[in-house]
XYZ file of C-alpha atoms in Angstrom:
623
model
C 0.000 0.000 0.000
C 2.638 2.541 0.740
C 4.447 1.340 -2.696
C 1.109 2.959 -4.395
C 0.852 5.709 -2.569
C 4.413 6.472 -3.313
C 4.002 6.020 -7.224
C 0.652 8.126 -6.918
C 2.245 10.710 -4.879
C 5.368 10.747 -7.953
C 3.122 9.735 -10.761
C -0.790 12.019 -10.066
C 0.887 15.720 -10.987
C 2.562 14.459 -14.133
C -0.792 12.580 -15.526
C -2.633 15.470 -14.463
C -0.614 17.653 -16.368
C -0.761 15.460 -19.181
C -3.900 15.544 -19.079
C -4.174 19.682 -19.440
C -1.985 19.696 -21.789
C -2.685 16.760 -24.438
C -3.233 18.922 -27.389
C 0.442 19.871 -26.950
C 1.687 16.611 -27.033
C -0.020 16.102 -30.890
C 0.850 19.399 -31.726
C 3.676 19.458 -35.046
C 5.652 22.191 -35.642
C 5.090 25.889 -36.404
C 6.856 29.351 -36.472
C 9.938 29.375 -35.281
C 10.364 25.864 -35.062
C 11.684 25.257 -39.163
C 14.556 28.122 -38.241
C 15.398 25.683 -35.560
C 14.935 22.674 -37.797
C 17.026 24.173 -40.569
C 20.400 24.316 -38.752
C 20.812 20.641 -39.400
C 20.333 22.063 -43.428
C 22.827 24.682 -42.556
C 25.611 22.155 -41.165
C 25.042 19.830 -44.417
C 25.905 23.056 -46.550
C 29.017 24.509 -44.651
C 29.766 21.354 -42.371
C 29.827 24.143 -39.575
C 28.624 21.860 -36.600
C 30.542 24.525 -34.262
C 28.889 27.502 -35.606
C 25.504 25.723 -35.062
C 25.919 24.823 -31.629
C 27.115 27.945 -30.264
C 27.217 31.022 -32.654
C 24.973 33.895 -31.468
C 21.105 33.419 -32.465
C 17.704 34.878 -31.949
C 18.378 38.576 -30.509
C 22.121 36.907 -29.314
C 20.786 34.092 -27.387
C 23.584 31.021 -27.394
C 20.953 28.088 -26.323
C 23.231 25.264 -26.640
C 20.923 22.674 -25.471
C 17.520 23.732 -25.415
C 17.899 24.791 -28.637
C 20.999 23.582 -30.998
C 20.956 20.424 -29.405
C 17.662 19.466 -28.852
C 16.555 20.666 -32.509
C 19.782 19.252 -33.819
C 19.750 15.944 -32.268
C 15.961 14.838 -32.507
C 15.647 16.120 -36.090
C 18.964 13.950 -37.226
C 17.147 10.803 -35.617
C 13.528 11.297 -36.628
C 13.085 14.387 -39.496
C 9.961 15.531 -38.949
C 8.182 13.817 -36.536
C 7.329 16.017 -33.988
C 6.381 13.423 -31.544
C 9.839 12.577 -30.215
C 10.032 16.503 -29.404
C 6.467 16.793 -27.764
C 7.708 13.572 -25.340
C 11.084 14.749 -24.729
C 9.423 18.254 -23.524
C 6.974 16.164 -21.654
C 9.026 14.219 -19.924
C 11.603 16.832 -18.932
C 8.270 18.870 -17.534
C 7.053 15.575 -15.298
C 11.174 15.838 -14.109
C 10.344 19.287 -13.177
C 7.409 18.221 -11.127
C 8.458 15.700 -9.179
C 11.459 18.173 -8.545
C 8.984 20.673 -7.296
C 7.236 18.031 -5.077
C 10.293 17.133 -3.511
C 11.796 20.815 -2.912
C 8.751 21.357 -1.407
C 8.169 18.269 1.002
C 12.177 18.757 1.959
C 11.406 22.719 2.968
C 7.982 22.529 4.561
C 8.712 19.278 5.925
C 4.461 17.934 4.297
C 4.349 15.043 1.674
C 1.070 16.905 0.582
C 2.225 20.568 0.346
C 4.715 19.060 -2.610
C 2.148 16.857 -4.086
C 0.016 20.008 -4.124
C 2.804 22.237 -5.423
C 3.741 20.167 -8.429
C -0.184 19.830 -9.093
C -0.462 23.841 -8.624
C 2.178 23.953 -10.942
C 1.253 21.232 -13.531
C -2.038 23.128 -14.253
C -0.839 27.016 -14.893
C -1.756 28.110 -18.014
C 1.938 29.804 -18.208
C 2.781 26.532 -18.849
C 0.728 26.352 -22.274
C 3.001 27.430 -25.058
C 6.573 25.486 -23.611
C 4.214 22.424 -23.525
C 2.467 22.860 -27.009
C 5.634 24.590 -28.755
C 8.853 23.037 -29.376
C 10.647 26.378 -29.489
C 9.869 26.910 -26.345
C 11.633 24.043 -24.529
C 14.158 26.544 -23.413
C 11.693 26.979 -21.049
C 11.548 23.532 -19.524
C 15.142 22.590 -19.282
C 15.813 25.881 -18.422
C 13.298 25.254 -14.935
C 14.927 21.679 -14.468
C 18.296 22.873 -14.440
C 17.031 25.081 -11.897
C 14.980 22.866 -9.341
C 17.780 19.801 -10.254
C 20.745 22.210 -8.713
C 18.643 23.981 -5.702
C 17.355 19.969 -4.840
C 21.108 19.083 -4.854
C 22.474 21.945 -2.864
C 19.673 21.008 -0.355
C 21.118 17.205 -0.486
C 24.818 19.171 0.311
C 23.178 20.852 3.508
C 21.217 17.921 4.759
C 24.278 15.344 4.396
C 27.655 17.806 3.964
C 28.634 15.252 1.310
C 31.049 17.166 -0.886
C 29.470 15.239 -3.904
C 26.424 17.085 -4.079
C 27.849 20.299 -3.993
C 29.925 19.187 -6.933
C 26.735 18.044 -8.385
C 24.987 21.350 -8.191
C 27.952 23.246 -9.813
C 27.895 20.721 -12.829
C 24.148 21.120 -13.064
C 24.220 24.694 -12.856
C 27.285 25.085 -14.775
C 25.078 23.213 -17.750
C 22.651 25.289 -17.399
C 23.926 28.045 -19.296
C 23.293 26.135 -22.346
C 19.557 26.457 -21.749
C 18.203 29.516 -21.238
C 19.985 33.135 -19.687
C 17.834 33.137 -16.749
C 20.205 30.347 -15.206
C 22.549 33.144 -14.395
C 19.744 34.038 -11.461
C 20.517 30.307 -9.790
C 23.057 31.808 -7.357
C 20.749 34.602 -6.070
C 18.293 32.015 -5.342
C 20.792 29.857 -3.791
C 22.067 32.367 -1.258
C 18.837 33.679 -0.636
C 18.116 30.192 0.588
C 20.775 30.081 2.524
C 20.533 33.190 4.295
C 17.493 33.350 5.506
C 16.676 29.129 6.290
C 20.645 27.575 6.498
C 23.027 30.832 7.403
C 26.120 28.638 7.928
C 26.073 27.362 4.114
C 25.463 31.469 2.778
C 28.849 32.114 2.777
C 30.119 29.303 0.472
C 26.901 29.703 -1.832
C 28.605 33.194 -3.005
C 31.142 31.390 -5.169
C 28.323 30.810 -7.579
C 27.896 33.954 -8.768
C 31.486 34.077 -10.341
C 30.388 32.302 -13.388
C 26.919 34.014 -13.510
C 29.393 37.390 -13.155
C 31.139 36.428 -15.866
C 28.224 35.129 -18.279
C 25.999 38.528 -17.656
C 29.313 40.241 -18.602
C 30.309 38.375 -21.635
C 26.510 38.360 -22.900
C 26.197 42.080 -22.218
C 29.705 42.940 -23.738
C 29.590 40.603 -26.570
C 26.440 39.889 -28.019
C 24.664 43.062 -29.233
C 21.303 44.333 -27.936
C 18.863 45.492 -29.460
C 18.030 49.209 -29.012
C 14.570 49.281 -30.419
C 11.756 47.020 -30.896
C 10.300 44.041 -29.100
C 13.478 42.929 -27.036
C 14.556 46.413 -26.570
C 15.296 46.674 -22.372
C 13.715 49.608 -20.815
C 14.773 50.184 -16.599
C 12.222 52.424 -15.142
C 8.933 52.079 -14.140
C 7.815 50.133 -16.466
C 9.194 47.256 -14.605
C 6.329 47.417 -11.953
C 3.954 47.640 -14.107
C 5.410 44.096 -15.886
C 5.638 42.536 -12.289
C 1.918 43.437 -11.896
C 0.925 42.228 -15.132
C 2.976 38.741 -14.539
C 1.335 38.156 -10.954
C -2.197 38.492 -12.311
C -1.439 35.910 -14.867
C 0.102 33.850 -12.466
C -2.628 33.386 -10.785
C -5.047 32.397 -13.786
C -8.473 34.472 -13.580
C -7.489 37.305 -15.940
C -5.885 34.354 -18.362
C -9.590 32.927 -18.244
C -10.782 36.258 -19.357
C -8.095 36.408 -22.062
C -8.897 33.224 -23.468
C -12.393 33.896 -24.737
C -14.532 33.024 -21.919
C -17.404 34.716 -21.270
C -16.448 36.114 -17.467
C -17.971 39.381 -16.028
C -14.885 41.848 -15.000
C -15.604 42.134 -11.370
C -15.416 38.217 -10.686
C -12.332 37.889 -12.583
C -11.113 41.347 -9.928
C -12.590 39.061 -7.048
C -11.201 36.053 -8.054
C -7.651 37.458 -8.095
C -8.035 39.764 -5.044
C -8.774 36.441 -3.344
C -6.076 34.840 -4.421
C -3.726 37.248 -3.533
C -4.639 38.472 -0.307
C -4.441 34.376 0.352
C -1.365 33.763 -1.115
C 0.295 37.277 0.246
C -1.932 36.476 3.813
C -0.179 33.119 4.521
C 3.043 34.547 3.285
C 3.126 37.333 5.818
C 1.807 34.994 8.701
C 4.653 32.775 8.471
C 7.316 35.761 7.915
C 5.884 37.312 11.161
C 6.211 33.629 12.898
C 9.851 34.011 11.248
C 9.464 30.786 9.202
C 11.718 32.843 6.245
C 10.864 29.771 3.443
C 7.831 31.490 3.081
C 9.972 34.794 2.082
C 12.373 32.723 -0.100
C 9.351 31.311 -1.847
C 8.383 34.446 -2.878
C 11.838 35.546 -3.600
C 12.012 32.687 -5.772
C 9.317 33.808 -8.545
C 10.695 37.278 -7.731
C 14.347 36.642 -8.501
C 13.509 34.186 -11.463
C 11.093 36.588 -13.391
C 13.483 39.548 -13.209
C 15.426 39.341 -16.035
C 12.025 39.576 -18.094
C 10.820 42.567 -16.330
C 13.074 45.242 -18.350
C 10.876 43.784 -21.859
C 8.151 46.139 -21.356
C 6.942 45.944 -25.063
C 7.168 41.802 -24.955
C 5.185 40.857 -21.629
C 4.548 37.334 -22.280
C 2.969 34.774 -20.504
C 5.556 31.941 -21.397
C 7.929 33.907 -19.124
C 5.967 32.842 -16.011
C 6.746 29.293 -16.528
C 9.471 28.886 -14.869
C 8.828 32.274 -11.874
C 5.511 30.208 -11.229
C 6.891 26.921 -9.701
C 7.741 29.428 -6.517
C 4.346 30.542 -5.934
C 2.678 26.729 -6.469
C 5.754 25.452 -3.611
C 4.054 28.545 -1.546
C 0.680 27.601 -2.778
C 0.923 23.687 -1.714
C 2.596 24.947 1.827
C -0.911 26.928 2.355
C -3.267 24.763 1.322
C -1.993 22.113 4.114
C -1.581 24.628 6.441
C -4.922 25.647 5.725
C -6.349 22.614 5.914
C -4.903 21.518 9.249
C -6.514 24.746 11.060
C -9.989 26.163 11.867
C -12.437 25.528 9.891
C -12.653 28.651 8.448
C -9.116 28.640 7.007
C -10.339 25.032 5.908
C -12.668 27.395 3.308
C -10.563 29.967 2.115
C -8.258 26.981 0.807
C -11.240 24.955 -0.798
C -11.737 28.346 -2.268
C -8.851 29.176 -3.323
C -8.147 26.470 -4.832
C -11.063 26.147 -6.678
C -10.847 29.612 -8.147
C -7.326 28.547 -9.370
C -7.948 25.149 -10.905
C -11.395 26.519 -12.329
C -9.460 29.494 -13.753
C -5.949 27.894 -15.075
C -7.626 24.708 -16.218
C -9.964 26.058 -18.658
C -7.369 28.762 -20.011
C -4.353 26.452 -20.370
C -6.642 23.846 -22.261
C -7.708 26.815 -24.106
C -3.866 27.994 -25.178
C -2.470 24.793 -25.485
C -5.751 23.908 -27.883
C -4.690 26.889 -30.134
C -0.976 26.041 -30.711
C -1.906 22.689 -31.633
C -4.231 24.026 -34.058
C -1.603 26.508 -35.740
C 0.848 23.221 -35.517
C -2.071 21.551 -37.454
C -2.488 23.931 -40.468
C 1.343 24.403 -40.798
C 1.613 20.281 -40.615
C -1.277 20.636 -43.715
C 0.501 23.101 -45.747
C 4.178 21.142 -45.585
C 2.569 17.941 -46.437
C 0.458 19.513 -49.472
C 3.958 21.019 -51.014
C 5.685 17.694 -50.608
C 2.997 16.294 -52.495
C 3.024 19.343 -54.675
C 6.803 18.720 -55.260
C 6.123 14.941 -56.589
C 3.393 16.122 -58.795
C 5.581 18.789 -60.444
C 8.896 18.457 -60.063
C 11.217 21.195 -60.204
C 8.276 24.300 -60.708
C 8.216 27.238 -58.909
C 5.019 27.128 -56.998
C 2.725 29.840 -56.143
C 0.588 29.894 -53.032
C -2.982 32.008 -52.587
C -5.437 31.925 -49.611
C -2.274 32.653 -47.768
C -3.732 34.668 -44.287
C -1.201 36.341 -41.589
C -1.479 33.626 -39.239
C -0.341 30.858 -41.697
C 2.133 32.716 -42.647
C 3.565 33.467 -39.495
C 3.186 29.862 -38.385
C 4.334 28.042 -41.869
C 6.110 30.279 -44.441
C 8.018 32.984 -42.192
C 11.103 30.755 -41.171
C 10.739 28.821 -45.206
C 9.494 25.693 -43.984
C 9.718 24.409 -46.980
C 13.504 23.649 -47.121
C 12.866 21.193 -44.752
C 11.337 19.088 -47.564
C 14.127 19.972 -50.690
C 11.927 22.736 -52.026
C 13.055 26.282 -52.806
C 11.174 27.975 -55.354
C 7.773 28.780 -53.262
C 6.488 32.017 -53.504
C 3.428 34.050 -51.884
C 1.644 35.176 -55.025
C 1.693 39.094 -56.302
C -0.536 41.264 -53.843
C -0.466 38.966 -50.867
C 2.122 42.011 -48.989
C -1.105 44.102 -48.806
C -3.509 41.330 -47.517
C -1.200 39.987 -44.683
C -1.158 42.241 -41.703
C 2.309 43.564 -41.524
C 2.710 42.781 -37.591
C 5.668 42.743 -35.205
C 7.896 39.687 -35.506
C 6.564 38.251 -39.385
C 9.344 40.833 -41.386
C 8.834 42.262 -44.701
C 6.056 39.847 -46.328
C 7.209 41.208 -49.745
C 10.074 39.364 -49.420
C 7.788 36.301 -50.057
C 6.134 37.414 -52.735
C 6.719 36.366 -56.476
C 6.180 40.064 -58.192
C 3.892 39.954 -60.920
C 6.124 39.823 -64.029
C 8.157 37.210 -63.466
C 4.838 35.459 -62.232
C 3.055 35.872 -64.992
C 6.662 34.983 -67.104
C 6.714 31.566 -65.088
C 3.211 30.430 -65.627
C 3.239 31.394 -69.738
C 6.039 29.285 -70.386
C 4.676 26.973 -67.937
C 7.232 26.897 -65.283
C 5.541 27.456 -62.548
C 2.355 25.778 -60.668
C -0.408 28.034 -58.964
C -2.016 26.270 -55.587
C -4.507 27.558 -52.788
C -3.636 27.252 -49.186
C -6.534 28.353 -47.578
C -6.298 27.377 -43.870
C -7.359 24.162 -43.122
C -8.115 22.926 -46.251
C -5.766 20.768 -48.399
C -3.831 22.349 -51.131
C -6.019 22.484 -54.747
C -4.644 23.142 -58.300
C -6.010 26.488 -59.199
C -3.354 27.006 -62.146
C -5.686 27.173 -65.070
C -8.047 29.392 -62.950
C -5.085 32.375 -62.357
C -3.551 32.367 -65.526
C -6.611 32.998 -66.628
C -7.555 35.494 -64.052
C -3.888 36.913 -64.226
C -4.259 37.256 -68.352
C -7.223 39.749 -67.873
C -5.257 41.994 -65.457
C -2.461 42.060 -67.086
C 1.171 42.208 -66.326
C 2.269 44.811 -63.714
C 4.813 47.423 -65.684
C 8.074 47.844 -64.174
C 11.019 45.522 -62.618
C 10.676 44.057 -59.187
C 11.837 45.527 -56.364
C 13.749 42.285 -55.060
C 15.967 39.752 -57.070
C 17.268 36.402 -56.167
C 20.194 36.087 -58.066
C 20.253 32.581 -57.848
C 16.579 31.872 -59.343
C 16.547 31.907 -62.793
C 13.451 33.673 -63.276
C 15.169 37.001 -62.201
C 18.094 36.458 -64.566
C 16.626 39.619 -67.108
C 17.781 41.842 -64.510
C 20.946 40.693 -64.002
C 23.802 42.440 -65.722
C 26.271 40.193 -68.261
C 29.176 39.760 -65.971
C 27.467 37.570 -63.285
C 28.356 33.767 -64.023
C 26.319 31.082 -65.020
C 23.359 29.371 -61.949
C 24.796 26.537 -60.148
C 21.653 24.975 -58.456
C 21.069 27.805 -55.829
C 23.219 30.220 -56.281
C 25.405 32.436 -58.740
C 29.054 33.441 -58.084
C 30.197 37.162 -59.024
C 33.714 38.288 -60.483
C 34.976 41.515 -59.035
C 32.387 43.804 -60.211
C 28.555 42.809 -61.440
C 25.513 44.520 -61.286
C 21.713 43.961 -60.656
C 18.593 46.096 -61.873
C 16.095 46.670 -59.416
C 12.297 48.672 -59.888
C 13.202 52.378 -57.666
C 12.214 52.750 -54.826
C 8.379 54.367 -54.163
C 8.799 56.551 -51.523
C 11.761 58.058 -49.909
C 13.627 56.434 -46.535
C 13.495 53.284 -48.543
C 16.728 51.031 -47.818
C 18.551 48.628 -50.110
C 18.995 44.770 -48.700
C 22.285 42.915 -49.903
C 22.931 39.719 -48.664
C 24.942 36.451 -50.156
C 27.510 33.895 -48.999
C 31.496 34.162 -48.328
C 33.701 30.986 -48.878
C 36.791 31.138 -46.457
C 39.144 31.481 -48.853
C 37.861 35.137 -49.788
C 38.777 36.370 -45.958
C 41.722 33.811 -44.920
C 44.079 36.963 -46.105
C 42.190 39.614 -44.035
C 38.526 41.016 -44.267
C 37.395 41.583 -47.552
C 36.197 44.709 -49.062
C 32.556 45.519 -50.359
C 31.770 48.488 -52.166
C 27.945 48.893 -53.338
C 27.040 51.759 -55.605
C 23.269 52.705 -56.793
C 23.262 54.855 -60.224
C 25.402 57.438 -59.296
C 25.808 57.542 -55.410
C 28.814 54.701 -53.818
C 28.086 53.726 -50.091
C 30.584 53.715 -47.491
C 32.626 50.924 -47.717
C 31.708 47.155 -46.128
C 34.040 44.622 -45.315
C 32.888 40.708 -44.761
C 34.520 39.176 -41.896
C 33.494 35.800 -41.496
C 34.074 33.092 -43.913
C 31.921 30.037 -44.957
C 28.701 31.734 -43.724
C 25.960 34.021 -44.830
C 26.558 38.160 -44.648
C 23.553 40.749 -44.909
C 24.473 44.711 -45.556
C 21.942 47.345 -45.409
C 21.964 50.516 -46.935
C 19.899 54.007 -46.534
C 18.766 55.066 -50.053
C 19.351 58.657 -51.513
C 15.782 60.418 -51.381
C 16.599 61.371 -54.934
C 16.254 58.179 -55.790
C 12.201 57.490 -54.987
C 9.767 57.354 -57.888
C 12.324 55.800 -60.364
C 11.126 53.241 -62.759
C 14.461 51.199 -62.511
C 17.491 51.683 -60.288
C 20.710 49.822 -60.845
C 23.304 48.518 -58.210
C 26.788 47.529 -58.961
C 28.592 45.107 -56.215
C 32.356 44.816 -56.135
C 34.963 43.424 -53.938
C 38.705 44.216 -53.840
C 40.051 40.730 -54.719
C 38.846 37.430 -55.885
C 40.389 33.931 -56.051
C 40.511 31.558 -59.009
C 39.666 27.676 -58.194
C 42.433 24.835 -59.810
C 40.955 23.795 -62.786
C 38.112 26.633 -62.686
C 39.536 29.329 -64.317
C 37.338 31.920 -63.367
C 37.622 34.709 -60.947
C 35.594 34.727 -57.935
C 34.126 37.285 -55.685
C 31.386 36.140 -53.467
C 28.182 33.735 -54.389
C 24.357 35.859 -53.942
C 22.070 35.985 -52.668
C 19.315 38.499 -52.531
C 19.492 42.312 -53.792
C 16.482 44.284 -52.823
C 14.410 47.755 -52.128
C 12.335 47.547 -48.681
């Protein structure tokens, strides 16, 4: 009997969870996921395994193993299944749980408060997108590495065997390589320490040399962005995040968010209640001097600062981790609660209640929707693959295309995962997809009309509809027909991929001949491109360096438009992509055609080649 109780006490949180969160464990892959997915491409073409494990990604992030790793790894052993991902974030989760159940017995000294904590914690609805969205495993590990080294350093102060201490430092040494927040581990560690084991508070200091030196490096090193979504922001602001992040946290305003039909003062009640309880019991123990419960709080405190300077990208998924300190405090209260008057016996049913009937519903809700957007991206891939054996080696043209497929299936090119390169948004679909933080220029997608309408004459290209949720249909016949009675837009396009041959009319005479993908340059070439059609346009040049060009030294770019030569750009890096933008002359808006000339200083001449290289393109382009 106490074998069952043991695996029920372990094994009830993680079913329970798995339960809320089901549709994540179905759900395939979407948005950010293919960029992810495509570094395995990446090392195939360079052979740069190095570069894909740890070079700078994402805003600067170096994720090692949430991220290079665990896309890396799983992809090379099962493609595109998704399912090996979904149970590997699953699993890792259930980890977390039973780590959380057994922090939390250890520190309050109750069996139930940790069964209650990891259940608390199982059901949050901040827990929705890391458990429907492989991207955001980073998440997960990030919370195990966590738990895993505070459980160990509370091994070290329960036994003063030296082999736990060494234990934590390896496990929080590791886990740098999944998410930044690690570098928070000491605080929480010494915090601990001081207030509930003083003796040990001195020795936990060493720990923040390495999270010293990471926030340095990261900060020195990596560059930050100074505008937009990740932008940082230190003033007020930051209160206002911390407020918006404990409401979440403790679900009724995520059940408003989530489409249910709630009036606004019992979603205020609802959370008032929750916090005066959860604030209530915290002060009642501080003034009793039981400090755990002020670490507890410290805990979600200390783990969701980092986050708090991103006032313009307050997002739920940032709780998951900050939460798993106020479901420990939660679990501690509820058996409190529950072994005291009768009336305290009430406030916890009710609390309680509010919460699960509140974070249930939503994180069903959330987890629901990713799987859905999984779902139509899932539709979309397989329809090209078939569209790929049905017409091999066309460019294909998608319609129906909305903002939220794109975002979740086209956005990071999903579809060379599956050997396909030539897909294309068709003409017009930049003005009917909402240009929205995060998706980029759309028109960068977008086949412009003539060489569209070029494609499909001579029967080159293959016209489907992707309407959401629907399979892919043929509607070829249909738009050349349609397209013949608009007519063909006058003037170039505003973007060229030099290595598709359907742009190859606006490329001048001195580029070399297509060689699958891509085209190499000499010293000098040059590219025609429709003018820009407003002023504070910019031009986009971007292509590929072999090491050779830069084993001598950086080499020298020089782009010129008509009449006006940039400043000078030098590419650094060799056997990897380069992108250069440039601010256009105002001078130059309302011209029919523009034309840019690329040139390097030097070029190189393969054995047995006998031409001259410069560097291999890319994409040229007015945005």
């Amino acid at each position: 009997m106490n074998r069952a109780k043991s695996a029920a006490w372990w094994c009830i949180p993680s079913l329970v969870c798995l339960a809320v969160y089901w549709p994540g464990l179905r759900a395939w892959f979407h948005q950010d996921d293919f960029a992810w997915l495509a570094l395995r491409l990446n090392v195939d073409a360079t052979g740069d395994l190095w570069g894909a494990l740890f070079a700078p990604m994402a805003q600067g992030t170096i994720r090692t193993l949430s991220e290079r790793v665990y896309f890396l790894g799983l992809y090379s052993l099962f493609g595109l299944d998704a399912l090996p991902f979904r149970i590997t974030a699953f699993l890792t989760q259930f980890a977390n749980l039973g780590l959380a159940a057994s922090i939390t017995s250890r520190l309050t000294r109750s069996r139930a408060a940790g069964f209650w904590a990891a259940v608390f914690w199982g059901v949050n609805s901040a827990l929705a997108l890391p458990m429907s969205w492989s991207s955001a495993y980073n998440q997960i590990l990030c919370a195990f590495f966590l738990l895993a080294s505070f459980r160990l350093l509370l091994a070290y102060i329960d036994t003063g065997k030296t082999r736990y201490w060494v234990a934590q430092w390896a496990v929080f040494l590791l886990g740098f390589g999944a998410l930044e927040v690690n570098v928070v581990y000491p605080a929480l560690a010494a915090g601990y320490t001081l207030l509930c084991a003083r003796t040990h508070f001195r020795k936990t200091l060493w720990l923040f040399v390495p999270s010293v030196v990471f926030a340095v490096a990261h900060w020195k090193f990596i560059p930050k962005p100074q505008g937009g979504l990740y932008a940082m922001r230190f003033d007020s602001s930051m209160l206002a995040s911390l407020w918006t992040y404990w409401r979440w946290a403790l679900g009724p305003e995520r059940l408003a968010e989530s489409g249910f039909q709630v009036p606004g003062w019992m979603i205020a009640a609802a959370t008032a209640l929750l916090t005066v309880a959860i604030i209530g019991f915290a002060v009642w123990q501080i003034r009793k001097q039981r400090w755990l419960a002020a670490f507890l709080l410290l805990f979600s405190l200390v783990v969701i600062g980092p986050v708090l300077p991103l006032a313009e990208h307050v997002s739920d998924y940032y709780l998951a981790v900050p939460v798993a300190g106020l479901a420990m405090l939660g679990g501690w209260a509820l058996v409190s609660a529950w072994g005291g008057r009768t009336v305290w016996k009430i406030v916890a049913v009710l609390g309680a209640t509010v919460y699960f009937a509140s974070s249930i519903p939503a994180a069903r809700v959330a987890s629901q929707w990713n799987y859905e957007r999984s779902r139509d991206a899932r539709t979309l891939v397989r329809g090209l693959t078939r569209v790929r054996e049905l017409h091999p080696g066309k460019v294909i043209i998608l319609t129906g295309v909305d903002t939220d497929l794109f975002a979740s299936a086209l956005k990071d090119k999903s579809y060379k995962l599956i050997g396909l390169r030539d897909v294309f948004l068709e003409p017009g679909s930049e003005t009917r997809i909402a240009a929205r933080l995060g998706t980029g220029d759309v028109s960068q997608y977008v086949l412009p009309a003539s060489p569209a309408s070029l494609a499909l004459n001579e029967g080159r290209a293959v016209v489907y509809n992707a309407d959401r949720g629907r399979p892919l249909r043929n509607v070829t016949a249909l738009y050349r027909a349609v397209a013949r009675t608009r007519g063909v837009e006058k003037g170039l396009p505003r973007r060229v991929d030099i290595g598709n041959a359907m742009f190859a009319n606006q490329l001048g005479p001195e580029w070399y001949a297509i060689e699958g993908t891509y085209r190499w340059m000499p010293r000098r070439a040059s590219v025609k491109l429709g003018g820009p059609n407003e002023p504070g346009r910019k031009l986009y040049v971007s292509g590929y360096c072999p090491a050779r060009q830069v084993a001598t030294g950086p080499l020298k770019l020089t782009v010129a438009v008509n009449n006006h030569t940039f400043p000078h750009v030098f590419v650094e890096r060799g056997d990897t992509t380069f992108a250069f933008t440039f601010p256009l002359p105002g001078e130059l808006a309302g011209l029919a055609v523009i034309e840019v000339t690329l040139e390097v200083d030097r070029t190189f001449v393969v054995p047995g080649d006998g031409r001259s290289l410069g560097l291999v393109f890319g994409e040229v382009a007015v945005r």
